[in-house]
Amino acid sequence: MWTLIALFALVTPREALVSVVIVVGLLVVGAVSFLLMLRFDRAALETRPGDVGAFTH
């Protein structure tokens, strides 16, 4: 919800094209990063922060 509000606030003025590109780019990078972790390193997503066992192979 916060992302949608931030996008709306940035898209409203016509001069804010650079801000929109930055926000959309960050969202795309975050989504790709999440999907790559979901596909190739699912164990990292299923561990809690501070769980030392996540780093052993």
PDB file of C-alpha atoms in Angstrom:
ATOM      1  CA  MET A   1       0.000   0.000   0.000  1.00  0.00           C
ATOM      2  CA  TRP A   2       2.833   2.395   0.896  1.00  0.00           C
ATOM      3  CA  THR A   3       4.434   1.800  -2.504  1.00  0.00           C
ATOM      4  CA  LEU A   4       1.231   2.685  -4.308  1.00  0.00           C
ATOM      5  CA  ILE A   5       0.842   5.883  -2.288  1.00  0.00           C
ATOM      6  CA  ALA A   6       4.473   6.825  -2.975  1.00  0.00           C
ATOM      7  CA  LEU A   7       4.043   6.157  -6.689  1.00  0.00           C
ATOM      8  CA  PHE A   8       0.875   8.247  -6.798  1.00  0.00           C
ATOM      9  CA  ALA A   9       2.613  11.124  -5.041  1.00  0.00           C
ATOM     10  CA  LEU A  10       5.543  10.958  -7.443  1.00  0.00           C
ATOM     11  CA  VAL A  11       3.475  10.570 -10.611  1.00  0.00           C
ATOM     12  CA  THR A  12       1.104  13.440  -9.878  1.00  0.00           C
ATOM     13  CA  PRO A  13       3.373  16.308 -11.046  1.00  0.00           C
ATOM     14  CA  ARG A  14       4.454  16.166 -14.680  1.00  0.00           C
ATOM     15  CA  GLU A  15       7.993  17.257 -13.786  1.00  0.00           C
ATOM     16  CA  ALA A  16       8.536  14.116 -11.696  1.00  0.00           C
ATOM     17  CA  LEU A  17       9.416  11.743 -14.539  1.00  0.00           C
ATOM     18  CA  VAL A  18      12.901  11.061 -13.162  1.00  0.00           C
ATOM     19  CA  SER A  19      11.475  10.156  -9.756  1.00  0.00           C
ATOM     20  CA  VAL A  20       8.986   7.787 -11.352  1.00  0.00           C
ATOM     21  CA  VAL A  21      11.732   6.053 -13.314  1.00  0.00           C
ATOM     22  CA  ILE A  22      13.815   5.659 -10.151  1.00  0.00           C
ATOM     23  CA  VAL A  23      10.915   4.240  -8.116  1.00  0.00           C
ATOM     24  CA  VAL A  24       9.837   1.853 -10.865  1.00  0.00           C
ATOM     25  CA  GLY A  25      13.448   0.767 -11.367  1.00  0.00           C
ATOM     26  CA  LEU A  26      13.855   0.038  -7.657  1.00  0.00           C
ATOM     27  CA  LEU A  27      10.611  -1.940  -7.619  1.00  0.00           C
ATOM     28  CA  VAL A  28      11.745  -3.986 -10.613  1.00  0.00           C
ATOM     29  CA  VAL A  29      15.170  -4.658  -9.068  1.00  0.00           C
ATOM     30  CA  GLY A  30      13.516  -5.714  -5.800  1.00  0.00           C
ATOM     31  CA  ALA A  31      11.049  -8.001  -7.560  1.00  0.00           C
ATOM     32  CA  VAL A  32      13.774  -9.636  -9.673  1.00  0.00           C
ATOM     33  CA  SER A  33      15.954 -10.101  -6.599  1.00  0.00           C
ATOM     34  CA  PHE A  34      13.084 -11.717  -4.708  1.00  0.00           C
ATOM     35  CA  LEU A  35      12.217 -14.015  -7.604  1.00  0.00           C
ATOM     36  CA  LEU A  36      15.858 -15.086  -8.005  1.00  0.00           C
ATOM     37  CA  MET A  37      16.083 -15.874  -4.299  1.00  0.00           C
ATOM     38  CA  LEU A  38      12.770 -17.727  -4.478  1.00  0.00           C
ATOM     39  CA  ARG A  39      14.037 -19.800  -7.388  1.00  0.00           C
ATOM     40  CA  PHE A  40      17.688 -20.440  -6.483  1.00  0.00           C
ATOM     41  CA  ASP A  41      18.110 -19.816  -2.730  1.00  0.00           C
ATOM     42  CA  ARG A  42      14.784 -20.591  -1.117  1.00  0.00           C
ATOM     43  CA  ALA A  43      16.470 -21.586   2.162  1.00  0.00           C
ATOM     44  CA  ALA A  44      17.538 -17.975   2.673  1.00  0.00           C
ATOM     45  CA  LEU A  45      13.904 -16.891   2.526  1.00  0.00           C
ATOM     46  CA  GLU A  46      12.763 -19.587   4.953  1.00  0.00           C
ATOM     47  CA  THR A  47      15.209 -18.724   7.755  1.00  0.00           C
ATOM     48  CA  ARG A  48      14.804 -16.137  10.452  1.00  0.00           C
ATOM     49  CA  PRO A  49      17.304 -13.292  10.871  1.00  0.00           C
ATOM     50  CA  GLY A  50      20.150 -14.371  13.118  1.00  0.00           C
ATOM     51  CA  ASP A  51      19.793 -18.065  12.275  1.00  0.00           C
ATOM     52  CA  VAL A  52      23.437 -19.164  11.980  1.00  0.00           C
ATOM     53  CA  GLY A  53      22.491 -22.488  10.387  1.00  0.00           C
ATOM     54  CA  ALA A  54      21.470 -20.721   7.180  1.00  0.00           C
ATOM     55  CA  PHE A  55      25.108 -20.215   6.212  1.00  0.00           C
ATOM     56  CA  THR A  56      26.263 -23.827   6.459  1.00  0.00           C
ATOM     57  CA  HIS A  57      26.276 -26.027   3.382  1.00  0.00           C
TER      58      HIS A  57
END
